[in-house]
Tab-separated table of C-alpha atoms (C1' of nucleotides) in Angstrom:
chain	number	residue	atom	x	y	z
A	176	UNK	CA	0.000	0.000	0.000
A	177	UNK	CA	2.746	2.522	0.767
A	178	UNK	CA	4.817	1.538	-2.036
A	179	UNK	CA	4.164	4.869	-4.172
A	180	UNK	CA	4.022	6.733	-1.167
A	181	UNK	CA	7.941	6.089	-0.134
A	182	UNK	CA	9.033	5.367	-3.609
A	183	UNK	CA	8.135	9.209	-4.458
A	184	UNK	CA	9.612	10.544	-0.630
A	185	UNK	CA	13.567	8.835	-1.781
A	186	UNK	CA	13.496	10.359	-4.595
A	187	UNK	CA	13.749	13.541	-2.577
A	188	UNK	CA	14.902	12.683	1.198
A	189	UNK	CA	16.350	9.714	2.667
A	190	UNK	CA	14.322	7.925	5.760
A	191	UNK	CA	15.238	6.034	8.732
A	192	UNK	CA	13.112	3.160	9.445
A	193	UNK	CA	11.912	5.044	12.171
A	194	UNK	CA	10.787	7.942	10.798
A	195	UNK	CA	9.232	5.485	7.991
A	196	UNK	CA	7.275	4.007	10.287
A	197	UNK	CA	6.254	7.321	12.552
A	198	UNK	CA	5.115	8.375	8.607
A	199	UNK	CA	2.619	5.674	7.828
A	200	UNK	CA	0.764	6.016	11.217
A	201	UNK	CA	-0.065	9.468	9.483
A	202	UNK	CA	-1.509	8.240	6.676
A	203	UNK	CA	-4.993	6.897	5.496
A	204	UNK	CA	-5.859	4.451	3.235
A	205	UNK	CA	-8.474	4.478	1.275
A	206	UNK	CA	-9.976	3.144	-1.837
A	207	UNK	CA	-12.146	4.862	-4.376
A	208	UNK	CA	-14.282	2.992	-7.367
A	209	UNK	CA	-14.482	4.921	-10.584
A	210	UNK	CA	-16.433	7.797	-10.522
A	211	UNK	CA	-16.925	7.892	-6.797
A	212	UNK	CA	-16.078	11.614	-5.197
A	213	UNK	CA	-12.805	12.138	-2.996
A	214	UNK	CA	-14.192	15.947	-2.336
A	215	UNK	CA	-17.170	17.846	-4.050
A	216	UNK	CA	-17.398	21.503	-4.665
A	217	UNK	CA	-18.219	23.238	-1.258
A	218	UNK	CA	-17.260	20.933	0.609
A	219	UNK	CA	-14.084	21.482	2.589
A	220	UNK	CA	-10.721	19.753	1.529
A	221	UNK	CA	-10.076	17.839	4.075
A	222	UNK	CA	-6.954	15.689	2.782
A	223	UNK	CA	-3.612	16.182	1.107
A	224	UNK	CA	-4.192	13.158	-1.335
A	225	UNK	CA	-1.171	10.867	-3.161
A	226	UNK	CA	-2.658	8.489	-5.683
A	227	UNK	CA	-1.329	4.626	-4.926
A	228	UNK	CA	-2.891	3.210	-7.618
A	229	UNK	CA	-5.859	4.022	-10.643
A	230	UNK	CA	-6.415	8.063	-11.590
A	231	UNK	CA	-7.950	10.880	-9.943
A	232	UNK	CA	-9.292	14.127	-11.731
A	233	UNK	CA	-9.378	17.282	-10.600
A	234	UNK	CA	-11.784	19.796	-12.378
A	235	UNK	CA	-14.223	22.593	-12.225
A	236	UNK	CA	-18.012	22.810	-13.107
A	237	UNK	CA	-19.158	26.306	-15.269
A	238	UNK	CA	-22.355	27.797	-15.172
A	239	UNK	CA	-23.178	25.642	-18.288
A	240	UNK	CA	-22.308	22.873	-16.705
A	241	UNK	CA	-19.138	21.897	-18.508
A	242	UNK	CA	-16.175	20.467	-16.569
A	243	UNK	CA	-13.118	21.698	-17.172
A	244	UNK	CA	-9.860	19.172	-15.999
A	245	UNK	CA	-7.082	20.665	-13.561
A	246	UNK	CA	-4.935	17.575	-13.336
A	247	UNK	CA	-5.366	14.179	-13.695
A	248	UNK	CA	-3.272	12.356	-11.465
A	249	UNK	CA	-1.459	9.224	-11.599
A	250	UNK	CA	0.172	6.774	-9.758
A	251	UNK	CA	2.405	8.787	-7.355
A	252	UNK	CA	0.663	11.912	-7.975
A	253	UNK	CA	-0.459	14.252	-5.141
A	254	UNK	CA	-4.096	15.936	-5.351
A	255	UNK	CA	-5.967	18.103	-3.513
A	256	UNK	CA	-7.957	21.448	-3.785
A	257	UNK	CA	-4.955	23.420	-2.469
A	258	UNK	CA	-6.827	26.490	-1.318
A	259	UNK	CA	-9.634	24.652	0.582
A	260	UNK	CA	-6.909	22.132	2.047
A	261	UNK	CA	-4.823	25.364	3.455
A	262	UNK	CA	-7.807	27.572	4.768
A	263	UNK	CA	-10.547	25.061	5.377
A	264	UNK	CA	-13.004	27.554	2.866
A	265	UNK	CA	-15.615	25.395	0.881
A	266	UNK	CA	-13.044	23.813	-2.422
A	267	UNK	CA	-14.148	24.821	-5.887
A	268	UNK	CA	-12.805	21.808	-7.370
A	269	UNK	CA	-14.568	18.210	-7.431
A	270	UNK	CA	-12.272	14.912	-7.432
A	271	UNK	CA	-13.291	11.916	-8.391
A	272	UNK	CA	-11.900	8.584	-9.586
A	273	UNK	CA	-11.341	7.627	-13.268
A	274	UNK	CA	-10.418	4.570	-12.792
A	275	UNK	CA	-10.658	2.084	-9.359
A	276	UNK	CA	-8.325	3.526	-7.215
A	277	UNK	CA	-6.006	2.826	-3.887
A	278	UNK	CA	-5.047	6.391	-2.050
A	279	UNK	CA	-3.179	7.807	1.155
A	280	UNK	CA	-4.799	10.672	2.908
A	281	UNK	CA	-3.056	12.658	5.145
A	282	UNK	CA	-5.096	15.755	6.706
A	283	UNK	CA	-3.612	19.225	7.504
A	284	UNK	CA	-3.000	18.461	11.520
A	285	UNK	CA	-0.888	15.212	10.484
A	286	UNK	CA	0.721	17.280	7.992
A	287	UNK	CA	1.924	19.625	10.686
A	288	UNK	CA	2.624	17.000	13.031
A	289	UNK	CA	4.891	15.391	9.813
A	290	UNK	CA	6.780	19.111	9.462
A	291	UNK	CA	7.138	18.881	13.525
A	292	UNK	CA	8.395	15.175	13.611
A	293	UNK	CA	10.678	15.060	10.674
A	294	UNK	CA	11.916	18.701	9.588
A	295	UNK	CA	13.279	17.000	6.704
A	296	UNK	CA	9.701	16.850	5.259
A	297	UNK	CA	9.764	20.665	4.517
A	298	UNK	CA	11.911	19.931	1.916
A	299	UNK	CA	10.128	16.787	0.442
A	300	UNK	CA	7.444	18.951	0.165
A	301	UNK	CA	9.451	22.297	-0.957
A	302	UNK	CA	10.946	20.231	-3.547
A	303	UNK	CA	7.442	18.548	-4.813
A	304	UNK	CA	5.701	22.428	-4.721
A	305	UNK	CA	8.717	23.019	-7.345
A	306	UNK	CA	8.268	20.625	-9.669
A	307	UNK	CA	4.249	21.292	-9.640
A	308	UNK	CA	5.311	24.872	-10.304
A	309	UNK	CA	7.148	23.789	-12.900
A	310	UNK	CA	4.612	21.848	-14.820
A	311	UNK	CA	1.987	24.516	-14.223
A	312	UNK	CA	3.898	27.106	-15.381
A	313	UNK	CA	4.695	25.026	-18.793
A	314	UNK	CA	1.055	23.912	-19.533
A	315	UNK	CA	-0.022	27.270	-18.633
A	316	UNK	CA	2.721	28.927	-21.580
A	317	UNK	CA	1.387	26.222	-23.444
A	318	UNK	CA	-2.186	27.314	-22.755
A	319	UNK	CA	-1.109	31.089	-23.619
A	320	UNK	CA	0.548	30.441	-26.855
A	321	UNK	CA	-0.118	27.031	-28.599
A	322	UNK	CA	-2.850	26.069	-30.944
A	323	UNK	CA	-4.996	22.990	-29.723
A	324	UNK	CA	-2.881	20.968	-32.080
A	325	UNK	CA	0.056	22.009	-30.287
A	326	UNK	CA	-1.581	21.450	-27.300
A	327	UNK	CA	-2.150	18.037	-28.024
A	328	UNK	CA	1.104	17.291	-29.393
A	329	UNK	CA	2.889	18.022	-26.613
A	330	UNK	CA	0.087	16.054	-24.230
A	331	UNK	CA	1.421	13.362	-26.560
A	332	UNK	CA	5.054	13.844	-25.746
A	333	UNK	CA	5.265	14.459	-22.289
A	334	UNK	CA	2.269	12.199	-21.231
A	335	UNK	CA	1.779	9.445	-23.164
A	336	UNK	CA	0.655	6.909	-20.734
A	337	UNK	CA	-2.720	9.593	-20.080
A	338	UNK	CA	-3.870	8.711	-23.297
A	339	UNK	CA	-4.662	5.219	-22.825
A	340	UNK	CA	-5.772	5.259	-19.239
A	341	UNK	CA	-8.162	8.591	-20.053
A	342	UNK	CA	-10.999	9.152	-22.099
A	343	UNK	CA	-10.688	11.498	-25.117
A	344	UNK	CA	-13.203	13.447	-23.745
A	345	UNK	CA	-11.614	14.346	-20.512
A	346	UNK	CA	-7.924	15.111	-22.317
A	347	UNK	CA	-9.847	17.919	-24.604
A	348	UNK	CA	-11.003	19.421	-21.293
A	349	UNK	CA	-7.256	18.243	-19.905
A	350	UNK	CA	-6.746	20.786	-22.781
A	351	UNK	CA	-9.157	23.165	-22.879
A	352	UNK	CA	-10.888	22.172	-26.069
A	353	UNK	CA	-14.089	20.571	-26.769
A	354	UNK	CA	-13.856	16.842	-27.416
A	355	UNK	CA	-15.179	17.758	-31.167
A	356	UNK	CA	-12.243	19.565	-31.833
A	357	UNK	CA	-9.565	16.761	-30.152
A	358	UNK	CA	-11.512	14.347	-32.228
A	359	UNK	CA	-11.027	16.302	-35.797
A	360	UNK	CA	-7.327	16.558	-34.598
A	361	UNK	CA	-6.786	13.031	-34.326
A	362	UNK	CA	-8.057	12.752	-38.088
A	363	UNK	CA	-6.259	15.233	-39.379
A	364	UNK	CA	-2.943	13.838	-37.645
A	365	UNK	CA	-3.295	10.473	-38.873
A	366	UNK	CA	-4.040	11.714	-42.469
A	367	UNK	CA	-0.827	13.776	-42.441
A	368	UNK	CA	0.234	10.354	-41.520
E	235	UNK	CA	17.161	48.083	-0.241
E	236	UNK	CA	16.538	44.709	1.434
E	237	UNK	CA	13.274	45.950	3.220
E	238	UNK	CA	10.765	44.170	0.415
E	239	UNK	CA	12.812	41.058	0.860
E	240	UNK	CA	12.733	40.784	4.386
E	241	UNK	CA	9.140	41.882	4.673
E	242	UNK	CA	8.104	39.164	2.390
E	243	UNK	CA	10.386	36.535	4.488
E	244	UNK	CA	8.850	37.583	7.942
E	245	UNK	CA	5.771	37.137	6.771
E	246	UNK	CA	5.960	33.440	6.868
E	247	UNK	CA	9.005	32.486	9.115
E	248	UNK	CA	11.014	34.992	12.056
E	249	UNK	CA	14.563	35.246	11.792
E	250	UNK	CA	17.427	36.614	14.465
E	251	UNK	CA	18.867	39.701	13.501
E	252	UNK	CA	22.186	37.599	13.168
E	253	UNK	CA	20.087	35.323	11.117
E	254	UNK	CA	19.314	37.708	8.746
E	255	UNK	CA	22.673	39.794	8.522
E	256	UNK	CA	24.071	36.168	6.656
E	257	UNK	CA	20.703	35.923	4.551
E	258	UNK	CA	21.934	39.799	3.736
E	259	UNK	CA	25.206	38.610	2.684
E	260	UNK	CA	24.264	35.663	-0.152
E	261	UNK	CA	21.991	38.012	-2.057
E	262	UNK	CA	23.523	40.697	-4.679
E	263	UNK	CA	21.947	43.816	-5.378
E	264	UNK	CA	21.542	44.852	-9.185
E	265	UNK	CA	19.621	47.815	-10.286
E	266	UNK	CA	17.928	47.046	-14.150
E	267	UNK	CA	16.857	50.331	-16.274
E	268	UNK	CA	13.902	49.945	-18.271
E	269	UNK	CA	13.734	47.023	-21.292
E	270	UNK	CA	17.088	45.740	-19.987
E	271	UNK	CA	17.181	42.107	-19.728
E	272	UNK	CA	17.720	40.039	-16.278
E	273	UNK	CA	18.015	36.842	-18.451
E	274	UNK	CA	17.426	36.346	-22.226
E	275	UNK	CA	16.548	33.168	-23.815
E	276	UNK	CA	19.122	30.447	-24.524
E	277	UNK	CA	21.286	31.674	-21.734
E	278	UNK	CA	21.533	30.011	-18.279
E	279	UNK	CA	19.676	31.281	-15.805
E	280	UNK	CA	21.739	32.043	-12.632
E	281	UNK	CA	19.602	33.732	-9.882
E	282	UNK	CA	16.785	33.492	-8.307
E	283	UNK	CA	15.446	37.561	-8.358
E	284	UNK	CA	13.513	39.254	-5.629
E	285	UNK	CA	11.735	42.813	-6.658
E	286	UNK	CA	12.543	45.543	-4.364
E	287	UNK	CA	11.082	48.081	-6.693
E	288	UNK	CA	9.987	48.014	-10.122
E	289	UNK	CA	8.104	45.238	-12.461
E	290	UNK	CA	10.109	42.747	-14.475
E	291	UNK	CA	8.258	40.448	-17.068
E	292	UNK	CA	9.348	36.775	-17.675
E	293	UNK	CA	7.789	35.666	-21.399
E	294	UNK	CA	8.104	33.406	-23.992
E	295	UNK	CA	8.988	34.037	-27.515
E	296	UNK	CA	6.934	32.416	-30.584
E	297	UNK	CA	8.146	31.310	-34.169
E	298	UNK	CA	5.823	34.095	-35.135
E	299	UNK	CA	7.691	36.795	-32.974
E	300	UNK	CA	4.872	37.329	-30.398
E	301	UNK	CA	5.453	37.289	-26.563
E	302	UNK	CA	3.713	35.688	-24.280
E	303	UNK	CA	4.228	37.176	-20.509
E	304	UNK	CA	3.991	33.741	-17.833
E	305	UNK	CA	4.308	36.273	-14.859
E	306	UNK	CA	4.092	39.804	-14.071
E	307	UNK	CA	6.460	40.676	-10.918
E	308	UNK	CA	5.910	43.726	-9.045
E	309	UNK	CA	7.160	44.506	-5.533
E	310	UNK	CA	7.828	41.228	-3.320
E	311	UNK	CA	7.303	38.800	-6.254
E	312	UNK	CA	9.839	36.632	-7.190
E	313	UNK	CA	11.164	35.481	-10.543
E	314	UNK	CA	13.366	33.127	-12.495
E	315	UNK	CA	13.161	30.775	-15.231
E	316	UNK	CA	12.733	27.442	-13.101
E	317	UNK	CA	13.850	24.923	-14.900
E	318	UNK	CA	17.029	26.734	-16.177
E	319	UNK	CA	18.023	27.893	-12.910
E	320	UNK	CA	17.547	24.256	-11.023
E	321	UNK	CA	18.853	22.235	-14.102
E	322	UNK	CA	21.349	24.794	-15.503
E	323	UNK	CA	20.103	23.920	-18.895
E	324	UNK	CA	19.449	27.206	-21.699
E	325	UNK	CA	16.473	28.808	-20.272
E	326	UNK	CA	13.577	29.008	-22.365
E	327	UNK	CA	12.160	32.244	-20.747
E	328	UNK	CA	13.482	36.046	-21.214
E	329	UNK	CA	13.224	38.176	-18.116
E	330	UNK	CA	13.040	42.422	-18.104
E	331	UNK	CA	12.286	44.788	-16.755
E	332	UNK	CA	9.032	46.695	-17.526
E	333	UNK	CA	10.206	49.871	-15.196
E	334	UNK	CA	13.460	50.644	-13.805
E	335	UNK	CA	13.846	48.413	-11.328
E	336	UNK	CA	16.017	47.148	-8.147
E	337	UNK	CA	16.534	43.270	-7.413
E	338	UNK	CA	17.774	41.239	-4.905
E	339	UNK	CA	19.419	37.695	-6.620
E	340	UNK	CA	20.864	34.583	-5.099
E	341	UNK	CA	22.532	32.039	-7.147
E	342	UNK	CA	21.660	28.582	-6.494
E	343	UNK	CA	24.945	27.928	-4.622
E	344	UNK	CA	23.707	30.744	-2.049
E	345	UNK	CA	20.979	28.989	-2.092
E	346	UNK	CA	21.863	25.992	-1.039
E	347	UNK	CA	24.278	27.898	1.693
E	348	UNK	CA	21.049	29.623	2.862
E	349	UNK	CA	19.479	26.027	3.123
E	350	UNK	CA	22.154	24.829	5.163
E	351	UNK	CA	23.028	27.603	7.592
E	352	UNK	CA	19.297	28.256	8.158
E	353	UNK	CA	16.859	25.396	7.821
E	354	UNK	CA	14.183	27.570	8.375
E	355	UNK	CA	14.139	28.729	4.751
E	356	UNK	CA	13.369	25.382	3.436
E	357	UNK	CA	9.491	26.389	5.001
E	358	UNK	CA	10.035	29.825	3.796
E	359	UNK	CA	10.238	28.457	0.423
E	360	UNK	CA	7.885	25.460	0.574
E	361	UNK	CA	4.982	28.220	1.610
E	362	UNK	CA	5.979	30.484	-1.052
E	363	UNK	CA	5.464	27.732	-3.764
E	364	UNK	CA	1.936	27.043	-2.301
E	365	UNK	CA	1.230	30.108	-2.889
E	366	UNK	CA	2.782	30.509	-6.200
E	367	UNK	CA	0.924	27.209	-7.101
E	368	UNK	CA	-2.354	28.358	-5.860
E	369	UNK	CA	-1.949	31.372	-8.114
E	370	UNK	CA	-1.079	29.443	-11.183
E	371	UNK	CA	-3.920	27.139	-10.206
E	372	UNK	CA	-6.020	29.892	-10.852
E	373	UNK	CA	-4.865	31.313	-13.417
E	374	UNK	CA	-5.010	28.063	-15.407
E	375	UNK	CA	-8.581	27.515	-14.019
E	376	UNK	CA	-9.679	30.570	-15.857
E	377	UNK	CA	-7.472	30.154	-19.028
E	378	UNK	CA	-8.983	26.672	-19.512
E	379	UNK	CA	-12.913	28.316	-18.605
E	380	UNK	CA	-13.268	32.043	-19.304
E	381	UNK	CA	-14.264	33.964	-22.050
E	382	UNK	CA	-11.430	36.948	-22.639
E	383	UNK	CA	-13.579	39.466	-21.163
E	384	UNK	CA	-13.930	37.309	-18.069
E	385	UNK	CA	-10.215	36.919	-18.006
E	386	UNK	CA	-10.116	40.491	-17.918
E	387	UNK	CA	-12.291	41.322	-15.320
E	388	UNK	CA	-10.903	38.745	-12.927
E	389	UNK	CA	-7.725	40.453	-13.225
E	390	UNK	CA	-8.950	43.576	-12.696
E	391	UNK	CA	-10.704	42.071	-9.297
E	392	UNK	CA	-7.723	40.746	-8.376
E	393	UNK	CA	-4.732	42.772	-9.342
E	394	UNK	CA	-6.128	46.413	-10.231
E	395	UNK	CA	-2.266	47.566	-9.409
E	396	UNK	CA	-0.918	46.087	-12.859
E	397	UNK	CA	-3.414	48.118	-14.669
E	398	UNK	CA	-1.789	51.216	-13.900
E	399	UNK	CA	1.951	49.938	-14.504
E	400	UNK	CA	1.934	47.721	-17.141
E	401	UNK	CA	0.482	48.507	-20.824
E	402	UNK	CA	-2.204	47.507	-22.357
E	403	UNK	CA	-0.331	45.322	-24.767
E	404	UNK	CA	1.305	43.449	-21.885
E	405	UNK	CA	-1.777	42.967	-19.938
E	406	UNK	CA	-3.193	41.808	-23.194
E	407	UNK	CA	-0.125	39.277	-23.504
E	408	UNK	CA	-0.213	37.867	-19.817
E	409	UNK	CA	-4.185	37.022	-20.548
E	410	UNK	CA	-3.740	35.194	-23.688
E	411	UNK	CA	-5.617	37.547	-26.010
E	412	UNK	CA	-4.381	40.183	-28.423
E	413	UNK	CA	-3.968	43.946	-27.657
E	414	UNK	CA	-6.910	44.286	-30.670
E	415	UNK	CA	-9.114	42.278	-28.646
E	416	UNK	CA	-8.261	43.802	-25.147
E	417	UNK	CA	-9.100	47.177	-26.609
E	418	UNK	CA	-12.387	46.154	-27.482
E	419	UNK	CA	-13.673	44.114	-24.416
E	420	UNK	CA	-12.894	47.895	-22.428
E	421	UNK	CA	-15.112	49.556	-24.807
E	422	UNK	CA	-17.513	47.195	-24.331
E	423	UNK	CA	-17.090	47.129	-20.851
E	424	UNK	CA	-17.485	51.236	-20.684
E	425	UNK	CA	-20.318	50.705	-23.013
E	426	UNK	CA	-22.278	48.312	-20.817
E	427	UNK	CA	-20.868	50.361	-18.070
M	36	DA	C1'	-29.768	-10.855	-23.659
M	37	DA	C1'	-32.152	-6.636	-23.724
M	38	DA	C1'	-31.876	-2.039	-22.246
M	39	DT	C1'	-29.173	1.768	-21.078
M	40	DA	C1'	-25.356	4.756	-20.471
M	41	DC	C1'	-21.020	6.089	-22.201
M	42	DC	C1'	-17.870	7.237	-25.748
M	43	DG	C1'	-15.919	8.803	-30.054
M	44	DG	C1'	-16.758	10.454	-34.817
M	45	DT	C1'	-18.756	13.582	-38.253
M	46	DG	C1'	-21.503	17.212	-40.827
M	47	DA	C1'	-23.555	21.918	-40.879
M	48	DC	C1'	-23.418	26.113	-38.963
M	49	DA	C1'	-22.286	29.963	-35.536
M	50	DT	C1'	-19.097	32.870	-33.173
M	51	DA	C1'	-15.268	34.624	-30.448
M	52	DA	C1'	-11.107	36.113	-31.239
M	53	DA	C1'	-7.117	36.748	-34.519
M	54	DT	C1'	-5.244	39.106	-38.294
M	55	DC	C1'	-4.367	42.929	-41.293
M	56	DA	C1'	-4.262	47.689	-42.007
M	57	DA	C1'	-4.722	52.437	-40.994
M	58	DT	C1'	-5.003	56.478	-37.640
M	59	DG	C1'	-4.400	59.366	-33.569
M	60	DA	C1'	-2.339	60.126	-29.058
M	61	DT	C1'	1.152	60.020	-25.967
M	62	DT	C1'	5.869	59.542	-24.602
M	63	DA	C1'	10.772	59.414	-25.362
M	64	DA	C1'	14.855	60.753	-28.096
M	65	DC	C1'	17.707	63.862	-30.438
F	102	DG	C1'	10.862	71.668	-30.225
F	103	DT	C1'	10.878	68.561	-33.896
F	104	DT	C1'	11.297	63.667	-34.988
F	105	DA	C1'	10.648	59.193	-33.983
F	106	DA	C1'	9.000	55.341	-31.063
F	107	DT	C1'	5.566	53.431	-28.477
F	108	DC	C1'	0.944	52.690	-27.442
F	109	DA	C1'	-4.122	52.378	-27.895
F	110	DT	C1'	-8.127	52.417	-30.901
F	111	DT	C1'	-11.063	51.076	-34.652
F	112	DG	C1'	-12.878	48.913	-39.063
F	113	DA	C1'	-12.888	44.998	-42.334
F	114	DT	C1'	-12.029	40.394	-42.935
F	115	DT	C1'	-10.453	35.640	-41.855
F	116	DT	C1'	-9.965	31.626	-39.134
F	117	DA	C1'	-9.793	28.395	-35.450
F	118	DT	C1'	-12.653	26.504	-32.508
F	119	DG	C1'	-17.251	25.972	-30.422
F	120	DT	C1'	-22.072	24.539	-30.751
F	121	DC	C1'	-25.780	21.612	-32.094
F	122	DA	C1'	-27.512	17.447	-33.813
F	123	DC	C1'	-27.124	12.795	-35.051
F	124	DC	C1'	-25.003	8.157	-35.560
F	125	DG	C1'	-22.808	3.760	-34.514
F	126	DG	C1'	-19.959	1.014	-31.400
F	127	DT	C1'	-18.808	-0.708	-27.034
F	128	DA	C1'	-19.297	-1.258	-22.102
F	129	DT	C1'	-22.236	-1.626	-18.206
F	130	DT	C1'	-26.441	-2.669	-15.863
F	131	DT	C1'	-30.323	-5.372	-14.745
DNA sequence: AAATACCGGTGACATAAATCAATGATTAAC
DNA sequence: GTTAATCATTGATTTATGTCACCGGTATTT
């Protein structure tokens, strides 16, 4: 169960056994089927989530009722609705499972008592916030000055394994295109051949 | 000259006074006029920049010639190109300055000094990536939702100060749209007033 | 195994925003 | 103080993408 969990923390920090242990009390499993909510809009966030297994969205609802994708999360990919999660105000995002899924929730008072117990988790975390920051900050250039083509082709490059765990129609919102549009774009790549 | 800085640091960890006559030490001071450039494509980034006074703009450059602004930095924002200044790769982002402006920079050696000598700056960072997630959160959020006009009027909401220092064309840039089309959602906006 | 929901593809049409081009207005440079 | 950049505005036109409607295929449910 805490495979993905660790696996993700050495890449960062090294752990004593110890402190390994002290970590996993901290945690919660928990298992989501597809489709089933982690958090719904208004609620409040209760849980800094990393995905163990199976996919988790992120997204918003507009006023017409179209959901637009934040993330979609993988296997050792951490999820929340940030601003919620930090100030305990109703989220604005929903999460829900894609796929069956195995997580690990940790709320904000473990997460404290994890910063308190092992300082060295500041910089697991600092080091996670940078790469998120980095990713953000490319999709949103992306966002700013590709064409949905472009869009997709670098979804293709960088994240090829989405592709076949994710329905079309939640990449074009991944993108911020209608799933018309991805689908006409998938012709007209394959007839360029 | 190091009163925006330490401001900005306070407000999420204290320091000593001893503690922050070495921060004082690893940062260098550099004054930028106008259009000149902290970093330009294809070079290395070096610093990590602090604004004590001024704006700079960090932007990408398309095959077409156009910019496209990822971040605005006034006062107390800080700027880099991420991924050139962890990896030491080209950097893919210019930086300038949009007013004359004074920085604050630390190279990543400093940085890791700063790191060492006070552990306490691992938080410091960690929080200010939440919040520079959070923003970029946002920001994508509304990219991937809103109409232009939308765009614009949640930036007015949020940041009314950039209106009056930045151009129009700029403002245009960092949203995504054209200057064309920023001119007209105004008049429309007077219009419907 | 029939019924139902979900998913991707496609045509016809609508529209927001981009592009191109020209004109003042303001600011900076000489 | 004249010249030259820079900046914002506006009209005419084009274009990428969205919207609406419908279809067939494949899972999922009962």
């Amino acid at each position: 169960m805490f495979e993905v969990l660790f696996q993700n923390v050495k890449d960062k920090i090294s752990l004593t056994s110890d402190e390994e242990e002290l970590a996993k009390t901290l945690f919660i499993p928990k298992k989501l089927k597809k489709k089933q909510y982690l958090l719904q809009q208004d609620d409040v966030c209760k849980y800094l989530t990393i995905v163990e297994k199976g996919v988790l969205r992120s997204y918003t609802v507009d006023d017409a009722g179209t959901e637009h994708i934040l993330q979609l999360a993988l296997e050792g990919h951490w999820v929340t609705d940030m601003y919620s999660f930090l100030s305990q105000e109703p989220a604005i995002y929903n999460i829900d499972a894609v796929e069956d899924s195995e997580l690990l929730l940790i709320t904000n008072r473990s997460l404290d008592e994890l910063y308190e117990k092992i300082p060295k988790f500041e910089r697991f975390f600092r080091l996670l916030g940078q790469k998120n920051i980095l990713s953000l900050q490319r999709r949103l250039t992306g966002s700013l000055s590709f064409t949905a083509e472009d869009k997709y082709l670098q979804l293709t490059k960088n994240f090829p394994d989405l592709l076949n765990r994710v329905p079309q129609h939640m990449i074009a919102s991944y993108l911020g295109i209608t799933r018309e549009t991805l689908s006409r774009i998938k012709k007209n790549l394959l007839k360029d051949h």
